[in-house]
Coordinates of C-alpha atoms in Angstrom, one line a residue:
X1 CA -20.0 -12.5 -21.0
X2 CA -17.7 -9.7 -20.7
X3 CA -13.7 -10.7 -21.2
X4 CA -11.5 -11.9 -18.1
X5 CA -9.4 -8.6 -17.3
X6 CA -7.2 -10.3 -14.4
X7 CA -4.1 -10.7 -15.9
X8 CA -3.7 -6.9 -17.1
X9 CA -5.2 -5.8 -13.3
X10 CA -2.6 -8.0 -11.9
X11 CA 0.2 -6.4 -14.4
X12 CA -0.7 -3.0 -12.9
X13 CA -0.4 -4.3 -9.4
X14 CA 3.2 -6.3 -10.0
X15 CA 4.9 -2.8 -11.8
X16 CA 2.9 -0.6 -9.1
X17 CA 4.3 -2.8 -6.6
X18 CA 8.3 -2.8 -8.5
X19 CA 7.3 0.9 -8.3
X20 CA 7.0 0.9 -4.5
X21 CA 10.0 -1.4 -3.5
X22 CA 12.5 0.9 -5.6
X23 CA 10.8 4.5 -3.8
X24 CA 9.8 2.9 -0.8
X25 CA 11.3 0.0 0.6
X26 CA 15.1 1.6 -1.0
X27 CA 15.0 4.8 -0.1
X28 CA 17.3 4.5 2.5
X29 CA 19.5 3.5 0.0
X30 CA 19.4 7.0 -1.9
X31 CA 18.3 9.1 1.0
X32 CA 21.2 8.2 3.4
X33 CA 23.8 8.7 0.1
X34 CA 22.7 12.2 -0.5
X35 CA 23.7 12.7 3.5
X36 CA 20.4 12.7 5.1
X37 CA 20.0 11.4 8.6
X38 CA 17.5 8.2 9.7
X39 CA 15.1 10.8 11.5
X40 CA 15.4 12.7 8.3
X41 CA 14.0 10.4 6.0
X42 CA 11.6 9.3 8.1
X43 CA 10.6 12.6 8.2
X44 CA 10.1 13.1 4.3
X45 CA 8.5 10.0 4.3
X46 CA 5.7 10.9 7.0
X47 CA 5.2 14.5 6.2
X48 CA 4.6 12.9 1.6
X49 CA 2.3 10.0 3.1
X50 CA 0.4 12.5 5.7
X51 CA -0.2 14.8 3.2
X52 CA -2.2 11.9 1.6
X53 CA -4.1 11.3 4.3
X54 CA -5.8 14.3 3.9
X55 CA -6.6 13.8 0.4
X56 CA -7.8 10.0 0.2
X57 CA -11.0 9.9 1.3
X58 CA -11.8 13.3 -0.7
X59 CA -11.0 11.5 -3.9
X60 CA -12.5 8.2 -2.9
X61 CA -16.0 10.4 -2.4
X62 CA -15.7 12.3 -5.6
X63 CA -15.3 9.0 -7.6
X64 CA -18.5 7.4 -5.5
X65 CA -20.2 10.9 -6.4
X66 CA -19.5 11.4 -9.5
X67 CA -19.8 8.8 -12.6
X68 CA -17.5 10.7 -14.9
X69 CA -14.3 10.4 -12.6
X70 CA -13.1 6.5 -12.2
X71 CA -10.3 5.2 -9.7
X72 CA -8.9 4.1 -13.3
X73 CA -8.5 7.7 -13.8
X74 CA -7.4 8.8 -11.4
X75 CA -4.8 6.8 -10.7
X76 CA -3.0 7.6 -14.0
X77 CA -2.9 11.5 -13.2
X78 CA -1.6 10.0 -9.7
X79 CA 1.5 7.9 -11.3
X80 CA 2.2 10.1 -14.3
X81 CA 2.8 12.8 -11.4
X82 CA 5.1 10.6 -9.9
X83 CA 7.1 9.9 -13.0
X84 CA 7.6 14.0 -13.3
X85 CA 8.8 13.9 -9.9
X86 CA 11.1 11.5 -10.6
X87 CA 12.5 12.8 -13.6
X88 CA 13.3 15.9 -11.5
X89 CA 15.1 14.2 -8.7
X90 CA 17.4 13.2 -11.3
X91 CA 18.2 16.2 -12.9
X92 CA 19.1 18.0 -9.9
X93 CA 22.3 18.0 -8.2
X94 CA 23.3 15.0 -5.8
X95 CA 24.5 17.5 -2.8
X96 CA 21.4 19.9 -3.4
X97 CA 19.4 17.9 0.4
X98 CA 16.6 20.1 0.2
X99 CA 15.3 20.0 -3.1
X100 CA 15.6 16.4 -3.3
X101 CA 14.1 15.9 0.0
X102 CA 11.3 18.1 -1.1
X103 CA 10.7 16.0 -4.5
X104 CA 11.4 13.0 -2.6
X105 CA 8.1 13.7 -0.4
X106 CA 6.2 14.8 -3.5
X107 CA 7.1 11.2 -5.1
X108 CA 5.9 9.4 -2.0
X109 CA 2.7 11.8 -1.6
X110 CA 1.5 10.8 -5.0
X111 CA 2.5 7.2 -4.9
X112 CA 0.6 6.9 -1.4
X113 CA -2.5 8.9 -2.9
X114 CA -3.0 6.3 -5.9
X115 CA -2.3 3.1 -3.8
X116 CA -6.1 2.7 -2.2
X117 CA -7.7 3.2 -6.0
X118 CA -6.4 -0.2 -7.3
X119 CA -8.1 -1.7 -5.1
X120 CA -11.7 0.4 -5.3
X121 CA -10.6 0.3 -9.9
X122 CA -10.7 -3.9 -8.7
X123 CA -14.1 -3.3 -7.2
X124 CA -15.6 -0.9 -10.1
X125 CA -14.2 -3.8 -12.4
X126 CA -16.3 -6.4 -10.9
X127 CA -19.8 -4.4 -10.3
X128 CA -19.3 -3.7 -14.3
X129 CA -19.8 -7.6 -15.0
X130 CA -16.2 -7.8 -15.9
X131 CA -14.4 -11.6 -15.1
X132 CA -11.5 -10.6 -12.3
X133 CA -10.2 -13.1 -10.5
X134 CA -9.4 -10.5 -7.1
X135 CA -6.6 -12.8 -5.7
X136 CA -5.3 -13.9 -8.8
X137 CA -4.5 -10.4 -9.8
X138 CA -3.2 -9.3 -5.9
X139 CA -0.7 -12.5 -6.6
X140 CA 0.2 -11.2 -9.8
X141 CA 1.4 -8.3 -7.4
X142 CA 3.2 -9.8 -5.2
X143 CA 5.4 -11.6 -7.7
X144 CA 6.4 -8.3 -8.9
X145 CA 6.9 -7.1 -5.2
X146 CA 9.5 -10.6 -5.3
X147 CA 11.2 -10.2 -8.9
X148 CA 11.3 -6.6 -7.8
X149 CA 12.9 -6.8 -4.7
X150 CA 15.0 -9.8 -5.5
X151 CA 16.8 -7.5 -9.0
X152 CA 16.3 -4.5 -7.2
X153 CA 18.9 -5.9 -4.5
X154 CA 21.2 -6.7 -6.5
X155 CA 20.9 -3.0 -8.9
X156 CA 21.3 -0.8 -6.3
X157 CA 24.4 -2.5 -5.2
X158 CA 26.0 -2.5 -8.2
X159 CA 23.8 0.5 -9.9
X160 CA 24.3 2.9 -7.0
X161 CA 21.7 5.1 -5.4
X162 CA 20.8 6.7 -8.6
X163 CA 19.2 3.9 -9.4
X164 CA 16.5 4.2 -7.2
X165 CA 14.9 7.3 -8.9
X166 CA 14.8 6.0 -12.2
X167 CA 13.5 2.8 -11.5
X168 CA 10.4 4.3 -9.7
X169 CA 10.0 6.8 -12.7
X170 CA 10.4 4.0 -15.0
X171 CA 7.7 1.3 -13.5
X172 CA 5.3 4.3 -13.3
X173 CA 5.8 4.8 -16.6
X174 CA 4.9 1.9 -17.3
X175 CA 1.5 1.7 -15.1
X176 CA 0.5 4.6 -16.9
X177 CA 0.5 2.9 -19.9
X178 CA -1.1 -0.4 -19.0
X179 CA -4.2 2.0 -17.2
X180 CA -4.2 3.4 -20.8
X181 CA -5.0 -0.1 -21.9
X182 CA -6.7 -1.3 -19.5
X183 CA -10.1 -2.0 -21.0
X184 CA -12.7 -1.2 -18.3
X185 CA -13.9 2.1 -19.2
X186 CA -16.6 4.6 -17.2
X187 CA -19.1 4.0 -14.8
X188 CA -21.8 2.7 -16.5
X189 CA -25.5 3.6 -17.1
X190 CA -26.8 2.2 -13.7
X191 CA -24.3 4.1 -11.9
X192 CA -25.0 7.6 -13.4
X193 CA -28.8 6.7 -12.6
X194 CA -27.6 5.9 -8.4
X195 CA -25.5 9.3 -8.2
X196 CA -28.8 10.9 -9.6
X197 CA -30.9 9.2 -6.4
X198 CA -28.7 9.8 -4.2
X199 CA -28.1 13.7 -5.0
X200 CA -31.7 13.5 -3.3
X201 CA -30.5 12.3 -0.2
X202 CA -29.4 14.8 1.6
X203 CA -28.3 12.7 4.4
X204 CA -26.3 10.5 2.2
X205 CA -24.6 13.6 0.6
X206 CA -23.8 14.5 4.3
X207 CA -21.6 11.4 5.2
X208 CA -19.7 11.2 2.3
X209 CA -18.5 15.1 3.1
X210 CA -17.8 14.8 6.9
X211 CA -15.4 12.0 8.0
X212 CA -16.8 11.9 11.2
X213 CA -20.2 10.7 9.9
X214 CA -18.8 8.8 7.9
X215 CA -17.4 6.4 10.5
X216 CA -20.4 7.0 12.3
X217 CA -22.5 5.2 10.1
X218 CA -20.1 2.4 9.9
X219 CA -18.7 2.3 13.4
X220 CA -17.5 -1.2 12.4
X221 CA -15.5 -0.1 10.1
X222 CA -13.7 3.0 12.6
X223 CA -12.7 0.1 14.9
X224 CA -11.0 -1.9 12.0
X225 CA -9.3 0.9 11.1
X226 CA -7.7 1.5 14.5
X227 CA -6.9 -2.2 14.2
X228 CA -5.2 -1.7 10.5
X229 CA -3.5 1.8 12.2
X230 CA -1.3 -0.8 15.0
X231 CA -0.8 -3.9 12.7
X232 CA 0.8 -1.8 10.0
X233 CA 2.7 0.5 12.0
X234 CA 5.4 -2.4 12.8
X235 CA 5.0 -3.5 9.4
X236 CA 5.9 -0.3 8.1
X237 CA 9.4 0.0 10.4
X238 CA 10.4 -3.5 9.2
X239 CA 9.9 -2.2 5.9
X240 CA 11.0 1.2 5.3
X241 CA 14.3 0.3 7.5
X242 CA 15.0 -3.4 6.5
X243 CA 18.7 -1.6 5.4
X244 CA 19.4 -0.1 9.0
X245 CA 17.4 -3.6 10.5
X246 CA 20.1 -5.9 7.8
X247 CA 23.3 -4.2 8.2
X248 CA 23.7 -5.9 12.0
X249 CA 23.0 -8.8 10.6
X250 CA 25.9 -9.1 8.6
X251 CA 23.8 -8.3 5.5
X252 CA 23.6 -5.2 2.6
X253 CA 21.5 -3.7 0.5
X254 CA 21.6 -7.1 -1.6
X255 CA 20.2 -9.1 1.3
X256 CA 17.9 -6.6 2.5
X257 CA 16.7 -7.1 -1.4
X258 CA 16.9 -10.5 -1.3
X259 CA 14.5 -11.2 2.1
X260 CA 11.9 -8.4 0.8
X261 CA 11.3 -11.1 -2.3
X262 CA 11.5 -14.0 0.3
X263 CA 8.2 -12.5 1.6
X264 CA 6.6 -11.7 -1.1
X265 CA 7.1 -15.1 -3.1
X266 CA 5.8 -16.6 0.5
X267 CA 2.8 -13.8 0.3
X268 CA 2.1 -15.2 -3.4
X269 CA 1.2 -18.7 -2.0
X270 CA -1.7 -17.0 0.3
X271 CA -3.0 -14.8 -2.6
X272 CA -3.2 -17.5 -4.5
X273 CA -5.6 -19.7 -2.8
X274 CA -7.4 -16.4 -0.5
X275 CA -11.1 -17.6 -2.2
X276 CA -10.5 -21.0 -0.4
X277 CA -9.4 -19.3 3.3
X278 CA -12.7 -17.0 2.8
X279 CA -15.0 -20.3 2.2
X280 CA -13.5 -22.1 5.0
X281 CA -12.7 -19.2 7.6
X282 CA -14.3 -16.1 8.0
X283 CA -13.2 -12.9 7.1
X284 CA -12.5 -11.4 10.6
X285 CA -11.4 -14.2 11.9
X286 CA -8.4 -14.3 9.2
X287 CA -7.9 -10.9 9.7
X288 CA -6.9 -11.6 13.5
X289 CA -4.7 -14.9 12.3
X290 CA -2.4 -12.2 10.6
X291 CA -2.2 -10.3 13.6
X292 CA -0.6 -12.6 15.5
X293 CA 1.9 -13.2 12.5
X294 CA 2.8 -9.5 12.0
X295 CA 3.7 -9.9 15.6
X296 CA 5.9 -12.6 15.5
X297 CA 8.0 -11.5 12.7
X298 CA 8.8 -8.2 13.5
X299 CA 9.4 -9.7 17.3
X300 CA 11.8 -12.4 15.9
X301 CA 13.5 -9.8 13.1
X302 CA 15.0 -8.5 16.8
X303 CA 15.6 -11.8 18.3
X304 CA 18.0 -13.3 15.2
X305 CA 21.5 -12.3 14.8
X306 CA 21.9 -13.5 11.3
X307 CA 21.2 -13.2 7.8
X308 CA 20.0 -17.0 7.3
X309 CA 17.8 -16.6 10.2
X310 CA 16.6 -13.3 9.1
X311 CA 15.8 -15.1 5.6
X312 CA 13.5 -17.5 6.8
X313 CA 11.4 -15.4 9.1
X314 CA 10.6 -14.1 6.1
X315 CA 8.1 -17.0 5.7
X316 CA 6.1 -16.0 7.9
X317 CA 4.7 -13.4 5.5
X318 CA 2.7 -16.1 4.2
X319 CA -0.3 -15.9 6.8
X320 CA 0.6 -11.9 8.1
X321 CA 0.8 -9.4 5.1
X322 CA -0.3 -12.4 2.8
X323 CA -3.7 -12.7 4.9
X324 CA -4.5 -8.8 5.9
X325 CA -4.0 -7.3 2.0
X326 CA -6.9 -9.5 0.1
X327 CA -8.5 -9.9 3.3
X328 CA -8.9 -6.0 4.7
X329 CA -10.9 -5.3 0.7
X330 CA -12.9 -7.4 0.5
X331 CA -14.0 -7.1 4.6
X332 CA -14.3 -3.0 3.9
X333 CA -16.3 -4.1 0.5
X334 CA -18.8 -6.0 2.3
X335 CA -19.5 -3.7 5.2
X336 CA -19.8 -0.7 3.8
X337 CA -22.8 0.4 1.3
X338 CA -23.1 0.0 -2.3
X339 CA -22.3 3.8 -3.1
X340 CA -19.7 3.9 -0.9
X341 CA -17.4 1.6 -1.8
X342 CA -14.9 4.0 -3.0
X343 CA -14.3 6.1 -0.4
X344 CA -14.5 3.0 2.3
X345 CA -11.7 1.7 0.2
X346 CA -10.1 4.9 0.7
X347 CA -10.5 5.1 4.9
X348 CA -8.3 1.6 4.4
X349 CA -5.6 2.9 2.6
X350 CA -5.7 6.4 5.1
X351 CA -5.2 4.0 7.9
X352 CA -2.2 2.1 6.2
X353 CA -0.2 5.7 5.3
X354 CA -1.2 6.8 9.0
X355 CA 0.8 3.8 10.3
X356 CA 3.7 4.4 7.3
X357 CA 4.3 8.2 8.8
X358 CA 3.9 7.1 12.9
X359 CA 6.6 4.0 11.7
X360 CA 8.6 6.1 9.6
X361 CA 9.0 9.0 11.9
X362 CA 9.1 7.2 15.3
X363 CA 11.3 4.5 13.5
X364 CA 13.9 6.5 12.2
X365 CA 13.7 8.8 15.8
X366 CA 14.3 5.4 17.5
X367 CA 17.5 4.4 15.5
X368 CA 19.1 7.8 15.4
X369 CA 18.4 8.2 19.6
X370 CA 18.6 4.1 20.7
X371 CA 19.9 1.6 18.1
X372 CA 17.2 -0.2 15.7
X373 CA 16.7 -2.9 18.5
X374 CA 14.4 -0.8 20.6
X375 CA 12.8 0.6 17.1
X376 CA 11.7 -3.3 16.8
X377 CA 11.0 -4.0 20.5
X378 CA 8.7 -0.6 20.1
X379 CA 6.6 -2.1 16.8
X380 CA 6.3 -5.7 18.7
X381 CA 4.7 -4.1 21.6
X382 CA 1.7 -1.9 19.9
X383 CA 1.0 -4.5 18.1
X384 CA -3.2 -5.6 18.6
X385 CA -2.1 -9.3 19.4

């Protein structure tokens, strides 16, 4: 029996996710210092995770092609770009807008491009006879996302906006270095034999090239991924502009800090037990259930006026974000084929970073022209209740 690898997977996912509190979830709190406008970091934002769009389901069908390239891999060139960009930002002058918006959208680009591999690296970990515990390992993650949030608050407050380029460097750093040991190595002698099969299917080579087939083939799968495209898009304005969404409220940068880990602690209670929702509920059917809570929180974040209230809304991450992140992997695993898995994986994650550029753009257009009411009023009413 080959050794139980969940605790380092789930390692990688908590400093991936500390990783992408500090770039994404504060980078209002750096952007807006250096004097950018709302629309103007929701534009960096959207053009970095667009640019991935392009570039996802490319790499998720040279990984399912090839069986010398791993999502392991690949992921480590991915983050040790990230902590180069990083470093930059900081050795570059505070006032200089441009150059830091530019690296700023590099960061994001690279961060966005590795995101849909951990879960496909998860995937490849279990087909190699590995013991991973999937849900165990996500909940690892989202205790990261709550320590990370929660000390994060707190940092930039007292830290400054600085802060928020060398803590993103720093936890990327530091997934470099747990891929490195990460023991699950190569694709395996059965795997090298399917690419060699399939490089004799010439309509199996087609699909993987053309998107369009792609979804053909799996038109189950293009409808999810309209579905993921409107649940996310709210999701993504609460997230990116919890600050702007806060600061009415009464609260800071501290607060805003302090409800992101409220979330994710309540998200760690549904990860933890996902294997006994999926026996007793099935998978589409969950999938909708978090619908109708994405709705309701990002409809209530309008209706409150305070802080407290705004805290325990936050609860209701339990069944949205909790549900839809486990649930949307292993849905995608089991519809698509067995050499496909990859670059299905990879249409998931382009759906999520096409909702993260319509939120960010729209949502920072919204606050700049309205006030961040009607930005939240917007997100509740796309939603697919």
């Amino acid at each position: 029996m080959k050794k139980n690898v969940t605790l380092i997977y789930g390692l990688i996912m908590a400093v991936f996710s500390i990783g992408y509190v500090a770039m994404s979830s504060f980078s209002s709190v750096f952007l807006l210092d250096t004097g950018l406008t709302n629309t103007s970091i929701g534009l960096i934002l959207s053009i970095g995770a667009l640019a991935s769009v392009a570039f996802q389901p490319a790499i998720g069908g040279l990984i399912d092609r090839n069986p010398h390239v791993t999502s392991r891999e690949v992921i480590m060139l991915l983050t040790a770009m990230v902590v180069a960009v990083g470093i930059a930002i900081l050795v570059i002058p505070g006032n200089d807008t441009t150059r830091t918006s530019i690296l700023y959208c590099a960061a994001i680009f690279f961060m966005m491009l590795a995101q849909p591999f951990l879960n496909s690296m998860g995937m490849e970990t279990l087909r190699k006879g590995y013991v991973l515990s999937f849900g165990i390992g996500r909940s690892i993650g989202s205790l990261g996302y709550a320590v990370g949030s929660y000390v994060f608050g707190d940092i930039s407050v007292k830290a400054g906006p600085r802060s928020v380029p060398i803590a993103f460097s720093g936890a990327y750093l530091v997934v470099c270095l747990l891929l490195w040991l990460y023991p699950v190595r190569g694709r395996g002698a059965n795997a090298i034999m399917e690419m060699a099969d399939e490089e004799n299917v010439s309509e199996m080579r087609g699909h993987k090239d053309n998107p369009f087939l792609f979804l053909l083939r799996y038109k189950r799968l293009a409808a999810i991924l309209m579905g993921l495209v409107m649940i996310y898009f709210g999701h993504s304005l609460i997230n990116t502009y919890a600050l702007q969404i806060v600061i009415p409220k009464g609260g800071d940068s501290g607060d805003m800090g302090t409800a992101a880990a409220i979330a994710a602690g309540c998200e760690l209670v549904t990860t933890m037990v996902f294997a006994f929702y999926m026996r007793k509920v099935k998978l589409h059917i969950l999938l909708k259930i978090s619908c109708l809570f994405f709705t309701a929180k990002i409809f209530l974040s309008y209706l409150v006026k305070g802080v407290m209230a705004f805290f325990l809304i936050q609860g209701l991450q339990m069944f949205g974000w909790g549900i839809l992140w486990i649930g949307i992997v292993y849905y995608v695993n089991d519809l698509v084929g067995d050499r496909d898995k990859a670059q299905g994986q990879a249409y998931a994650g382009m759906s999520f970073t096409i909702a993260s550029v319509l939120g960010n753009l729209l949502g920072g257009r919204m606050i700049d022209a309205f006030d961040v009411d009607v930005m939240l009023l917007s997100g509740t009413a796309v939603l697919p209740i």
